[in-house]
Coordinates of C-alpha atoms and ligand atoms in Angstrom, one line a residue:
M1 CA -25.8 -0.5 -12.3
T2 CA -29.4 0.6 -12.6
D3 CA -30.8 4.0 -12.7
T4 CA -33.1 3.7 -9.7
G5 CA -32.2 5.2 -6.4
F6 CA -29.4 7.5 -5.9
I7 CA -26.8 5.5 -7.9
G8 CA -27.3 6.0 -11.6
Q9 CA -25.7 6.6 -15.0
N10 CA -27.8 9.6 -16.1
I11 CA -25.4 12.4 -16.9
D12 CA -28.3 14.8 -17.4
I13 CA -29.5 14.3 -13.9
A14 CA -26.1 15.0 -12.6
A15 CA -25.7 18.1 -14.7
T16 CA -29.1 19.4 -13.6
L17 CA -28.3 18.9 -9.9
L18 CA -24.9 20.6 -10.3
K19 CA -26.5 23.6 -12.0
K20 CA -28.9 23.9 -9.1
G21 CA -26.0 24.1 -6.7
E22 CA -26.1 20.5 -5.4
A23 CA -23.1 18.2 -4.7
V24 CA -23.0 15.1 -6.9
A25 CA -20.5 12.2 -6.7
V26 CA -18.8 11.6 -10.1
P27 CA -16.5 9.0 -11.5
T28 CA -13.0 9.9 -12.6
E29 CA -10.2 7.7 -13.8
T30 CA -8.4 8.1 -10.5
V31 CA -11.0 8.0 -7.8
Y32 CA -14.6 9.1 -7.4
G33 CA -15.0 12.8 -6.6
L34 CA -17.7 14.8 -4.7
A35 CA -18.3 17.5 -7.2
A36 CA -20.0 21.0 -7.0
N37 CA -20.0 24.1 -9.1
A38 CA -16.6 25.7 -8.2
L39 CA -18.0 29.2 -8.9
N40 CA -20.9 28.8 -6.4
I41 CA -19.7 29.3 -2.9
K42 CA -22.8 27.7 -1.3
A43 CA -22.4 24.6 -3.5
V44 CA -18.7 24.4 -2.6
A45 CA -19.5 24.8 1.1
K46 CA -21.8 21.7 0.8
V47 CA -18.8 19.6 -0.3
F48 CA -16.8 20.6 2.7
Q49 CA -19.7 19.9 5.0
I50 CA -20.6 16.5 3.5
K51 CA -17.0 15.3 3.6
Q52 CA -16.5 16.8 7.1
R53 CA -13.4 18.4 5.5
P54 CA -11.7 21.3 7.2
T55 CA -11.8 24.4 5.1
F56 CA -8.1 24.8 5.3
D57 CA -7.9 21.9 2.8
P58 CA -8.4 23.3 -0.7
L59 CA -10.2 21.6 -3.6
I60 CA -9.1 20.7 -7.1
I61 CA -11.1 22.1 -10.0
H62 CA -11.9 20.0 -13.0
L63 CA -12.2 21.2 -16.5
P64 CA -13.2 19.5 -19.8
S65 CA -10.0 20.5 -21.6
F66 CA -6.7 22.3 -21.0
D67 CA -7.8 25.1 -23.4
K68 CA -10.3 26.3 -20.7
V69 CA -7.6 26.7 -18.1
N70 CA -6.8 30.3 -19.0
E71 CA -10.3 31.3 -18.0
Y72 CA -9.4 30.5 -14.4
V73 CA -5.7 31.0 -14.0
E74 CA -3.5 34.1 -14.5
E75 CA -0.6 32.5 -16.2
I76 CA 0.3 29.0 -17.5
P77 CA 4.0 28.1 -17.3
D78 CA 5.2 26.8 -20.7
I79 CA 6.4 23.6 -19.2
F80 CA 2.9 22.9 -17.9
K81 CA 1.6 23.3 -21.4
T82 CA 4.1 20.7 -22.5
L83 CA 3.1 18.4 -19.7
A84 CA -0.6 19.0 -20.5
D85 CA -0.1 18.1 -24.1
K86 CA 1.5 14.8 -23.1
F87 CA -0.5 13.8 -20.0
T88 CA -4.0 15.4 -20.1
P89 CA -6.7 14.4 -19.9
G90 CA -5.3 12.2 -17.2
P91 CA -4.2 11.9 -13.6
L92 CA -2.1 15.0 -13.3
T93 CA -3.1 18.2 -11.4
F94 CA -1.4 21.6 -11.9
L95 CA -1.1 24.3 -9.3
M96 CA -1.3 27.8 -10.9
K97 CA -2.0 31.3 -9.8
K98 CA -5.8 31.7 -9.7
K99 CA -7.9 34.4 -11.3
A100 CA -10.4 36.3 -9.1
N101 CA -13.3 34.3 -10.4
I102 CA -12.2 31.2 -8.4
P103 CA -13.6 31.7 -4.9
D104 CA -11.2 31.8 -2.0
L105 CA -13.1 28.9 -0.4
V106 CA -12.1 26.6 -3.2
T107 CA -8.4 27.3 -2.6
S108 CA -8.6 27.8 1.2
G109 CA -7.4 31.3 0.7
S110 CA -4.3 30.4 -1.3
P111 CA -3.5 32.4 -4.4
Y112 CA -3.0 29.1 -6.3
V113 CA -5.7 26.9 -7.6
A114 CA -5.2 23.2 -8.4
V115 CA -6.6 22.2 -11.9
R116 CA -7.1 18.8 -13.4
I117 CA -8.5 17.6 -16.7
P118 CA -10.0 14.2 -16.0
A119 CA -9.9 11.4 -18.6
H120 CA -12.9 9.4 -17.6
P121 CA -15.5 9.6 -20.4
V122 CA -18.5 10.0 -18.1
V123 CA -17.1 13.0 -16.2
K124 CA -15.8 14.4 -19.5
A125 CA -19.3 14.3 -20.9
L126 CA -20.6 15.9 -17.8
L127 CA -18.1 18.7 -17.9
E128 CA -19.1 19.3 -21.6
K129 CA -22.7 19.8 -20.4
I130 CA -22.0 22.6 -17.9
D131 CA -20.3 25.9 -18.2
F132 CA -18.5 26.0 -14.9
P133 CA -15.6 24.0 -13.4
L134 CA -16.3 21.3 -10.9
A135 CA -14.6 21.5 -7.5
A136 CA -14.2 17.9 -6.5
P137 CA -12.2 16.3 -3.7
S138 CA -12.3 12.5 -3.4
A139 CA -15.7 11.4 -2.3
N140 CA -14.8 9.9 1.0
P141 CA -15.2 11.2 4.6
F142 CA -12.1 13.3 5.4
G143 CA -9.1 11.1 6.3
Y144 CA -10.6 7.8 5.0
I145 CA -9.7 5.8 1.9
S146 CA -10.7 7.3 -1.4
P147 CA -13.6 5.5 -3.2
T148 CA -12.9 3.7 -6.4
T149 CA -16.5 2.5 -7.1
A150 CA -19.9 4.1 -6.9
Q151 CA -20.8 1.6 -4.1
H152 CA -17.9 2.8 -2.0
V153 CA -19.3 6.3 -2.2
A154 CA -22.8 5.0 -1.3
D155 CA -21.4 3.1 1.6
Q156 CA -20.0 6.2 3.3
L157 CA -21.8 9.2 1.9
G158 CA -25.0 7.6 0.6
N159 CA -27.4 9.5 2.8
K160 CA -25.7 12.8 2.2
V161 CA -25.6 13.1 -1.6
F162 CA -28.5 13.3 -4.0
Y163 CA -26.9 11.4 -6.8
I164 CA -23.9 9.2 -7.4
L165 CA -23.1 9.1 -11.1
D166 CA -21.8 5.6 -11.7
G167 CA -18.9 5.2 -14.2
G168 CA -17.8 1.7 -13.1
P169 CA -14.6 1.1 -11.1
C170 CA -11.8 3.7 -11.5
D171 CA -9.1 2.6 -13.9
V172 CA -6.2 4.1 -12.1
G173 CA -7.3 3.7 -8.5
L174 CA -5.0 6.3 -7.0
E175 CA -5.5 10.1 -6.8
S176 CA -3.9 12.3 -9.3
T177 CA -0.2 13.5 -9.1
I178 CA -0.1 17.1 -8.1
I179 CA 2.6 19.4 -9.3
G180 CA 3.4 23.1 -8.9
M181 CA 6.2 25.4 -9.8
N182 CA 8.3 27.1 -7.2
D183 CA 9.8 30.6 -7.4
A184 CA 13.0 29.3 -8.9
G185 CA 10.9 27.8 -11.8
E186 CA 11.4 24.2 -10.7
I187 CA 8.7 21.6 -10.8
E188 CA 7.6 20.4 -7.4
V189 CA 5.6 17.2 -6.9
L190 CA 3.2 17.9 -4.0
R191 CA 1.4 14.6 -4.1
K192 CA 2.6 11.4 -5.7
G193 CA -0.2 9.8 -7.6
G194 CA -1.7 8.2 -10.7
L195 CA 0.9 9.6 -13.1
S196 CA 4.3 8.3 -12.1
V197 CA 7.0 10.8 -11.2
E198 CA 9.3 9.0 -13.6
K199 CA 7.1 9.9 -16.5
I200 CA 7.1 13.6 -15.5
I201 CA 10.9 13.5 -15.1
E202 CA 11.2 12.1 -18.6
V203 CA 9.7 15.3 -19.9
V204 CA 11.0 18.0 -17.5
G205 CA 14.3 16.6 -16.4
E206 CA 14.5 17.1 -12.7
V207 CA 11.7 17.5 -10.1
I208 CA 11.6 18.3 -6.4
I209 CA 9.6 15.9 -4.4
R210 CA 8.0 17.4 -1.4
D211 CA 7.7 14.7 1.3
T212 CA 7.2 16.8 4.3
S213 CA 4.0 16.4 6.3
T214 CA 2.7 19.2 8.6
S215 CA -0.5 20.0 10.2
N216 CA -1.0 22.8 7.7
P217 CA 0.5 21.4 4.6
D218 CA 0.5 22.9 1.1
A219 CA -1.3 19.7 -0.1
P220 CA -3.1 18.0 2.8
G221 CA -2.9 14.8 0.7
M222 CA 0.4 15.1 2.5
L223 CA -1.1 14.8 5.9
T224 CA 0.7 12.0 7.7
S225 CA -2.5 10.1 8.5
H226 CA -4.6 10.0 5.5
Y227 CA -6.3 7.3 3.4
A228 CA -6.4 5.2 6.6
P229 CA -8.6 2.1 7.3
K230 CA -10.0 1.7 10.8
V231 CA -8.4 -1.6 11.4
P232 CA -4.8 -0.9 12.4
L233 CA -2.4 -1.4 9.5
V234 CA 1.2 -2.3 10.1
L235 CA 3.9 -2.2 7.5
G236 CA 6.8 -4.7 7.4
N237 CA 7.8 -8.2 6.5
I238 CA 4.4 -9.7 6.2
Q239 CA 5.6 -13.3 6.5
A240 CA 7.4 -12.6 9.8
L241 CA 4.6 -10.5 11.2
A242 CA 2.0 -13.0 10.3
S243 CA 3.9 -15.9 11.8
Q244 CA 3.5 -14.3 15.2
S245 CA -0.1 -13.5 15.0
D246 CA -3.6 -15.1 15.2
Y247 CA -3.9 -16.4 11.7
Q248 CA -7.7 -16.2 11.7
R249 CA -7.8 -12.6 12.7
T250 CA -5.1 -11.2 10.5
G251 CA -5.4 -9.4 7.2
I252 CA -2.7 -9.2 4.6
I253 CA -1.9 -6.8 1.8
A254 CA 0.8 -8.4 -0.3
F255 CA 2.3 -7.3 -3.6
N256 CA 2.3 -10.5 -5.6
Q257 CA 1.8 -13.6 -3.5
F258 CA -0.2 -15.1 -0.6
V259 CA 1.2 -15.6 2.9
P260 CA 1.0 -19.2 4.2
N261 CA -1.6 -20.1 6.9
I262 CA -3.6 -16.9 6.7
P263 CA -7.1 -17.5 5.2
H264 CA -7.1 -16.3 1.6
K265 CA -10.3 -14.4 2.2
H266 CA -8.3 -12.1 4.5
Q267 CA -5.5 -11.5 1.9
I268 CA -5.3 -8.9 -0.8
V269 CA -2.7 -9.8 -3.4
L270 CA -2.3 -6.6 -5.3
S271 CA -1.0 -8.1 -8.5
P272 CA 0.1 -11.7 -8.9
N273 CA 2.2 -10.8 -11.9
S274 CA 3.8 -7.7 -10.2
N275 CA 2.1 -5.1 -12.4
Y276 CA 2.0 -1.7 -10.8
G277 CA -1.1 -0.5 -12.6
D278 CA -3.0 -3.5 -11.4
A279 CA -1.7 -3.1 -7.9
A280 CA -2.8 0.6 -7.8
F281 CA -6.2 -0.5 -9.2
H282 CA -6.7 -2.9 -6.3
L283 CA -5.1 -1.0 -3.4
F284 CA -8.0 1.1 -2.1
A285 CA -10.7 -1.4 -2.7
G286 CA -8.5 -4.0 -1.0
M287 CA -8.0 -1.8 2.1
R288 CA -11.7 -1.1 2.3
Y289 CA -12.5 -4.8 2.0
L290 CA -10.1 -5.8 4.8
D291 CA -11.5 -3.0 6.9
S292 CA -14.9 -4.6 6.6
C293 CA -13.6 -8.1 7.7
D294 CA -13.7 -9.4 11.2
I295 CA -10.0 -9.1 11.8
D296 CA -7.8 -7.3 14.4
I297 CA -4.9 -6.2 12.3
I298 CA -3.7 -5.7 8.7
Y299 CA -0.1 -6.4 7.8
A300 CA 1.1 -4.9 4.6
E301 CA 4.3 -4.9 2.6
L302 CA 5.8 -2.1 0.6
V303 CA 6.1 -2.7 -3.2
P304 CA 9.2 -1.9 -5.2
E305 CA 9.7 1.9 -5.4
H306 CA 9.2 2.2 -9.2
D307 CA 6.5 3.6 -11.4
L308 CA 3.2 3.7 -9.6
G309 CA 4.9 1.7 -6.8
I310 CA 6.1 5.1 -5.5
A311 CA 2.5 6.4 -5.0
I312 CA 1.3 3.0 -3.7
N313 CA 3.9 3.0 -1.0
D314 CA 3.1 6.6 -0.2
R315 CA -0.6 5.6 0.5
L316 CA 0.5 2.5 2.4
R317 CA 2.7 4.6 4.7
R318 CA 0.0 7.0 5.4
A319 CA -2.5 4.3 6.0
A320 CA -0.1 2.8 8.5
H321 CA 0.1 5.9 10.6
C322 CA -2.7 5.5 13.1
Ligands
LIG401 O1 -7.4 12.3 -8.5 C1 -7.8 13.3 -7.9 O2 -7.0 14.3 -7.7 C2 -9.2 13.3 -7.2 C3 -10.2 13.3 -8.3 C4 -11.6 13.4 -7.7 O3 -10.0 14.3 -9.1 N1 -9.3 14.4 -6.3 C5 -8.7 14.4 -5.1 O4 -9.0 15.5 -4.4 O5 -7.9 13.6 -4.7 P1 -8.7 15.6 -2.8 O6 -9.3 16.9 -2.4 O7 -9.0 14.4 -2.1 O8 -7.1 15.8 -2.8 C6 -6.6 17.0 -3.4 C7 -5.4 17.4 -2.8 C8 -5.5 17.8 -1.3 O9 -4.4 17.2 -0.6 C9 -5.4 19.3 -1.4 O10 -4.8 19.8 -0.2 C10 -4.6 19.6 -2.6 O11 -5.0 18.6 -3.5 N2 -4.9 20.9 -3.1 C11 -6.0 21.3 -3.7 N3 -6.0 22.6 -4.1 C12 -4.7 23.0 -3.6 C13 -4.1 24.3 -3.6 N4 -4.7 25.4 -4.1 N5 -2.9 24.4 -3.1 C14 -2.3 23.3 -2.6 N6 -2.8 22.0 -2.5 C15 -4.1 21.9 -3.1
LIG402 MG1 -8.9 13.0 -0.8

């Protein structure tokens, strides 16, 4: 991690570029984001263009603290305040009715804006140095796996961004959990992510989980094919699938143990001691690594549906849809 070239650790350089209306890749505890001044339409447009992201897919805005939220949203439901006290800064994103100062481009025309308070110390320090929110989607080309290191960003967007602020590998490794409130006042989970649904339920009682995928979804993190590697990924019983395939040209994503006969260099064991946090941390980097191997197919198994296992399985299912 040096400060030469476009990957660096200089928060002032990042802040200066953002103030000038450039897009900068930034670390968060979930995944790396491609950030721009959310109040500057031209800067936001650069983010859509660099990612090749359709403008119907809105962006999350990032703020240094929940206290600032009322500058950009009309009303904060009390239950969101309770959740924010408990879980922010952190991997939880809130959908709330936006104020007019948030450009329609950021929300793709929706009256609701997604707001997140990231916990990563580098992006927190950066947000303290600027006086505007950062609109930041994950810093990957649209539809591909989210980056969890600065190098992942450089590998795919390197020639398109001026600066990649390096904050090391992302602790969580999965995108934030997105929640909204429906007209009946119920909490809806629009994307399962780095804060487990169970933890939210502990605070709010019941939630509604929106599992539907459409071509014009409320949260296109819900698009069926998303987070996908280029090598086809098939879900199932990895032992059985592997036994019928060419061992040398098969990749494996397993929860806690290797599959016999397949070279270990083609196997990602997400967490040998079955820890969901570790598994989440390794998932996207593992998919990326296997995508770079000379193999024909990736076989993956679902993990138990608990804790972050719910979000891990969600990403695996989307990755498998190709
Ligand atoms: O962890 C994260 O949330 C990361 C980091 C960088 O903060 N960001 C991220 O952004 O994952 P992105 O753009 O890759 O995914 C954001 C999801 C998209 O599925 C988008 O459709 C949804 O949030 N979203 C954003 N604004 C929304 C809005 N106003 N209404 C509904 N969905 C929204
Ligand atoms: Mg994304």
